[in-house]
mmCIF file with all atom_site columns, C-alpha atoms in Angstrom:
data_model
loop_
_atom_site.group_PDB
_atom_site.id
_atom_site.type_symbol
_atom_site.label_atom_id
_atom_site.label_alt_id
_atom_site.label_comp_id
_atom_site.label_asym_id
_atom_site.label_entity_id
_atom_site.label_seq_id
_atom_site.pdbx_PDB_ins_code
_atom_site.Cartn_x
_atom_site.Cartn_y
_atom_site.Cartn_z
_atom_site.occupancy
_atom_site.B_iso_or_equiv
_atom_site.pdbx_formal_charge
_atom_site.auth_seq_id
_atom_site.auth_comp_id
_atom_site.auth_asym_id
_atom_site.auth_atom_id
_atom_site.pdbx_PDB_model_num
ATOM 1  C CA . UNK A 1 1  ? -238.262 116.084 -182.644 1.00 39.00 ? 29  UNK A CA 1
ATOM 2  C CA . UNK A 1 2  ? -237.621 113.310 -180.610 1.00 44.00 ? 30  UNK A CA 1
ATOM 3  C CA . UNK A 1 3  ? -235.508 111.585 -178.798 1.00 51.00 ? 31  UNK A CA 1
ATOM 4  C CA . UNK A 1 4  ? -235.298 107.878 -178.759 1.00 51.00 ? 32  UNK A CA 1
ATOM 5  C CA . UNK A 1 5  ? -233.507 105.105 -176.481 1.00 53.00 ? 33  UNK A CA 1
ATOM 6  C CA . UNK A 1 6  ? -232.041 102.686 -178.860 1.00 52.00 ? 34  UNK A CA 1
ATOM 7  C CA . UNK A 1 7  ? -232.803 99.179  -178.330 1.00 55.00 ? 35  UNK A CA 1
ATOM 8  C CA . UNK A 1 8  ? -235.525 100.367 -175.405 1.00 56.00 ? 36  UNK A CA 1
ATOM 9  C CA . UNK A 1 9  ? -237.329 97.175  -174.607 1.00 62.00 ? 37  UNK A CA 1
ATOM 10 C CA . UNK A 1 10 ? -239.724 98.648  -172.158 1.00 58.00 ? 38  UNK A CA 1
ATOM 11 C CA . UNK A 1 11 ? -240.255 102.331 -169.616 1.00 56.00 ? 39  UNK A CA 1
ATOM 12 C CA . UNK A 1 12 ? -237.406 103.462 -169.352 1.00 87.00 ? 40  UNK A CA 1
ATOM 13 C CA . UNK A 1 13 ? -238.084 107.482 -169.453 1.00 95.00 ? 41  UNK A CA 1
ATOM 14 C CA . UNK A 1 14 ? -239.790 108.816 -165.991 1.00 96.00 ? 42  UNK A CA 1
ATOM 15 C CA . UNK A 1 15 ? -241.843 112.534 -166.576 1.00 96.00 ? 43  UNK A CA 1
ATOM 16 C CA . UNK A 1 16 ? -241.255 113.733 -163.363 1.00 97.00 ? 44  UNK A CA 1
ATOM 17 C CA . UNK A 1 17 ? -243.177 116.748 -161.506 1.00 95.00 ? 45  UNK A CA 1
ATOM 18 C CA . UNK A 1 18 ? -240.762 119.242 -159.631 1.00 96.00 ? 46  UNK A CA 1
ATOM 19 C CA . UNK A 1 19 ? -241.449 121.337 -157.156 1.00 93.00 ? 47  UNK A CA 1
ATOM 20 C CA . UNK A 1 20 ? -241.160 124.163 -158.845 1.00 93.00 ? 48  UNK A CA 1
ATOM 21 C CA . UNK A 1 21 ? -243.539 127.273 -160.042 1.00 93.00 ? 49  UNK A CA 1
ATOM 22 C CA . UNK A 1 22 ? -244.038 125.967 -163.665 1.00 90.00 ? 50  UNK A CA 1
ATOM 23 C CA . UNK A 1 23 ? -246.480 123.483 -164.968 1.00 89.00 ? 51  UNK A CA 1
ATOM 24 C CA . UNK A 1 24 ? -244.897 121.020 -166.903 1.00 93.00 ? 52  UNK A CA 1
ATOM 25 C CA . UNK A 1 25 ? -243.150 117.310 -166.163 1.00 95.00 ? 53  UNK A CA 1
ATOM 26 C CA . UNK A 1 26 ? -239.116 116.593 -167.121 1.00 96.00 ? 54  UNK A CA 1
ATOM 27 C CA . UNK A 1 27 ? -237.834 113.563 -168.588 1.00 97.00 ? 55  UNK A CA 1
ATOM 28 C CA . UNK A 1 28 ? -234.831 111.653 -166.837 1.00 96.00 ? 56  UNK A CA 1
ATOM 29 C CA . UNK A 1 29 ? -233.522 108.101 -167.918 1.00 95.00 ? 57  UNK A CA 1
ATOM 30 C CA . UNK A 1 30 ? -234.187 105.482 -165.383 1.00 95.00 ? 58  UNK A CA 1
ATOM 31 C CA . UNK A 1 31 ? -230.887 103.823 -164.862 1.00 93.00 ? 59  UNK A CA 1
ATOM 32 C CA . UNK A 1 32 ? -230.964 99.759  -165.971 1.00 90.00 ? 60  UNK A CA 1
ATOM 33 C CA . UNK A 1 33 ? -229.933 99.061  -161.703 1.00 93.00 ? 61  UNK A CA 1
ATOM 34 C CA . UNK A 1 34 ? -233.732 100.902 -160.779 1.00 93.00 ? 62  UNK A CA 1
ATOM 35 C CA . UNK A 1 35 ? -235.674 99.925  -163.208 1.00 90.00 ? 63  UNK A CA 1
ATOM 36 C CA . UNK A 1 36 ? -237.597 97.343  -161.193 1.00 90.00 ? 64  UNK A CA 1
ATOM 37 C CA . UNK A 1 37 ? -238.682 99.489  -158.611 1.00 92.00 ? 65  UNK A CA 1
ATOM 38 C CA . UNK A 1 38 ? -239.608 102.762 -160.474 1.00 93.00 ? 66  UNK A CA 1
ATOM 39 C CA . UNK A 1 39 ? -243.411 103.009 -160.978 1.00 93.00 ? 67  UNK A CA 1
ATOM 40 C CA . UNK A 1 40 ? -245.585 105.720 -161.305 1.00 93.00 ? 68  UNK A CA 1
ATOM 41 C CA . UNK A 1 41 ? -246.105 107.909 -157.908 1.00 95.00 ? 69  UNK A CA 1
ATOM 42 C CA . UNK A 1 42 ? -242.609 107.408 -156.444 1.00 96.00 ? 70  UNK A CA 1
ATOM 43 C CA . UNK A 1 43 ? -240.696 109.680 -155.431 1.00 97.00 ? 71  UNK A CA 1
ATOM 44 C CA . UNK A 1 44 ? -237.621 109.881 -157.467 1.00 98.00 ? 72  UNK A CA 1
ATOM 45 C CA . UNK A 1 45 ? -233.986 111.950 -156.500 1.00 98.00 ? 73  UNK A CA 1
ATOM 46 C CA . UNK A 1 46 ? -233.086 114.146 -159.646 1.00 98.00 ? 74  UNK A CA 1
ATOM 47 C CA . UNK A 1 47 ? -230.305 116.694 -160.446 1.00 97.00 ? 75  UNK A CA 1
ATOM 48 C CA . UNK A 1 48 ? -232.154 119.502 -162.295 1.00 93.00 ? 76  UNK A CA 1
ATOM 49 C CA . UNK A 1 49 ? -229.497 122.367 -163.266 1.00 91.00 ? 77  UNK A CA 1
ATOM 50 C CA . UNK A 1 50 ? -227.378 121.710 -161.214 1.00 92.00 ? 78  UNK A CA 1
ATOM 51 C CA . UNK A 1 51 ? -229.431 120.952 -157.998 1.00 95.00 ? 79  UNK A CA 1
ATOM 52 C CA . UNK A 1 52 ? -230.440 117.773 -156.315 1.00 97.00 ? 80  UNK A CA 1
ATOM 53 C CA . UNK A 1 53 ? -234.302 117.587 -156.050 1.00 97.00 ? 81  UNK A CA 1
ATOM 54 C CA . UNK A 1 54 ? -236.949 114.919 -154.895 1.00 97.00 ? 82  UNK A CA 1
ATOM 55 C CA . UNK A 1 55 ? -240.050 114.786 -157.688 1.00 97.00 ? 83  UNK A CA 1
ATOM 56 C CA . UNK A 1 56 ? -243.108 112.431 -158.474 1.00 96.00 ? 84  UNK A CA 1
ATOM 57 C CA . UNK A 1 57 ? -243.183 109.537 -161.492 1.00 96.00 ? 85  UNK A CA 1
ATOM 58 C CA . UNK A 1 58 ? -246.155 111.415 -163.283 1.00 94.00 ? 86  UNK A CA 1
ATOM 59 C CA . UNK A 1 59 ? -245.451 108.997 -165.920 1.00 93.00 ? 87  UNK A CA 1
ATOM 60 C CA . UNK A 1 60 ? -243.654 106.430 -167.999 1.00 93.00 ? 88  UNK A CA 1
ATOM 61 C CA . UNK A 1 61 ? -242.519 106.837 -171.437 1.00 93.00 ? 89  UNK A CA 1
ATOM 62 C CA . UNK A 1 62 ? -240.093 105.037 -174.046 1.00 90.00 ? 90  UNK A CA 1
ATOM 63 C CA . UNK A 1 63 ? -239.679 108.246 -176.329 1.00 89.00 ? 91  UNK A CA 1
ATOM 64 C CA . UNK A 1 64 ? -238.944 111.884 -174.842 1.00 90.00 ? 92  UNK A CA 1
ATOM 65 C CA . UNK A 1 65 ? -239.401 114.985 -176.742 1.00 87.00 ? 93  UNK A CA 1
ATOM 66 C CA . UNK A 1 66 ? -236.350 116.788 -174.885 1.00 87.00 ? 94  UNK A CA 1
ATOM 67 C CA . UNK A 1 67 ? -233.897 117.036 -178.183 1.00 86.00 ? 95  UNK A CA 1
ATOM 68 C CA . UNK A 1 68 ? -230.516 116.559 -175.899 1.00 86.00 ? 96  UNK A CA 1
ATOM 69 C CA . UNK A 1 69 ? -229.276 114.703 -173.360 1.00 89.00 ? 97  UNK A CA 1
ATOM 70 C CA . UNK A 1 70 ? -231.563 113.079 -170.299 1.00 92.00 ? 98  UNK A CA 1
ATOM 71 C CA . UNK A 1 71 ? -229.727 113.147 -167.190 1.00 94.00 ? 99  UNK A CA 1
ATOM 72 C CA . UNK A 1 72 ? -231.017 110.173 -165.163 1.00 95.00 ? 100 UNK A CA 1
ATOM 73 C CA . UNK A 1 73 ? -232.821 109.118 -161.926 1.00 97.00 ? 101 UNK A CA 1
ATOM 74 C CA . UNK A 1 74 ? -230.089 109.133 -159.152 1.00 98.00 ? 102 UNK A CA 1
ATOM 75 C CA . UNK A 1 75 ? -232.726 107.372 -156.625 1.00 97.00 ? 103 UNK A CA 1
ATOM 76 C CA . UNK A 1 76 ? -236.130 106.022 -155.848 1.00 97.00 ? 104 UNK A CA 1
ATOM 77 C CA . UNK A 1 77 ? -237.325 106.983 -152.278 1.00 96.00 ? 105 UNK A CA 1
ATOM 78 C CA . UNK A 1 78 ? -237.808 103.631 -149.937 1.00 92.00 ? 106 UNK A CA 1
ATOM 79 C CA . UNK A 1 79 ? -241.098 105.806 -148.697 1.00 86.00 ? 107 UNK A CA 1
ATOM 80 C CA . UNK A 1 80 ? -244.949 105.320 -149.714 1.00 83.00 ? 108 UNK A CA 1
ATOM 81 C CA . UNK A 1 81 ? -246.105 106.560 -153.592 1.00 86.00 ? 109 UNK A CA 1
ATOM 82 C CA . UNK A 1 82 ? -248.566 108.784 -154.257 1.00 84.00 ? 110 UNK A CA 1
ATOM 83 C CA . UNK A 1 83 ? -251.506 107.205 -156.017 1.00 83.00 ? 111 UNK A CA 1
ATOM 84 C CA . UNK A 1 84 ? -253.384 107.563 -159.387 1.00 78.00 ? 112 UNK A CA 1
ATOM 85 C CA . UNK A 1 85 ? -255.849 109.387 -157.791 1.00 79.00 ? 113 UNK A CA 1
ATOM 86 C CA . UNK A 1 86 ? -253.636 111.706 -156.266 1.00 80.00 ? 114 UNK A CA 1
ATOM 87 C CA . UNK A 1 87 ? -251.450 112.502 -159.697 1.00 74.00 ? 115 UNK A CA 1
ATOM 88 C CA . UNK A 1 88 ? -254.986 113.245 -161.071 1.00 73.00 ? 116 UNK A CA 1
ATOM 89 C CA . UNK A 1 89 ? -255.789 116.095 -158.556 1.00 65.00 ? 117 UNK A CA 1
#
């Protein structure tokens, strides 16, 4: 199953990597106000049960296959991305 954004006209779903001890991205809505400056690599600000995190855009996606809710992006760090290469590793 899959969740869509209605009327998505472009990225607007960032997989993010967590520091956590899993392997696996999570999906979070980029809000309309940061859409222009998300791009794969940043680091993005995320509440993730209940707990403000930083994480890395591993990708971007229009469809997400979370069935409920996305919570969204809170912020995009003003600091230096990680590149491709990097992500790859």
């Amino acid at each position: 199953m899959y969740a869509h954004v209605p009327g998505s006209g472009g990225l607007v779903i960032a997989r993010v990597l967590l520091p956590l001890p899993i392997d696996q991205t999570f999906d979070f809505l980029i809000p309309k106000e940061l859409e222009k400056e998300i791009a794969l690599g940043k680091r993005v600000r995320v509440c993730f049960r209940e707990t403000k995190r930083w994480g890395i855009v591993a990708a971007l996606v229009t469809q997400s296959e979370h069935e409920g809710q996305l919570e969204s992006v809170l912020e995009i760090s003003k600091g230096p991305s990680f590149s491709k290469e990097t992500l790859a590793f």
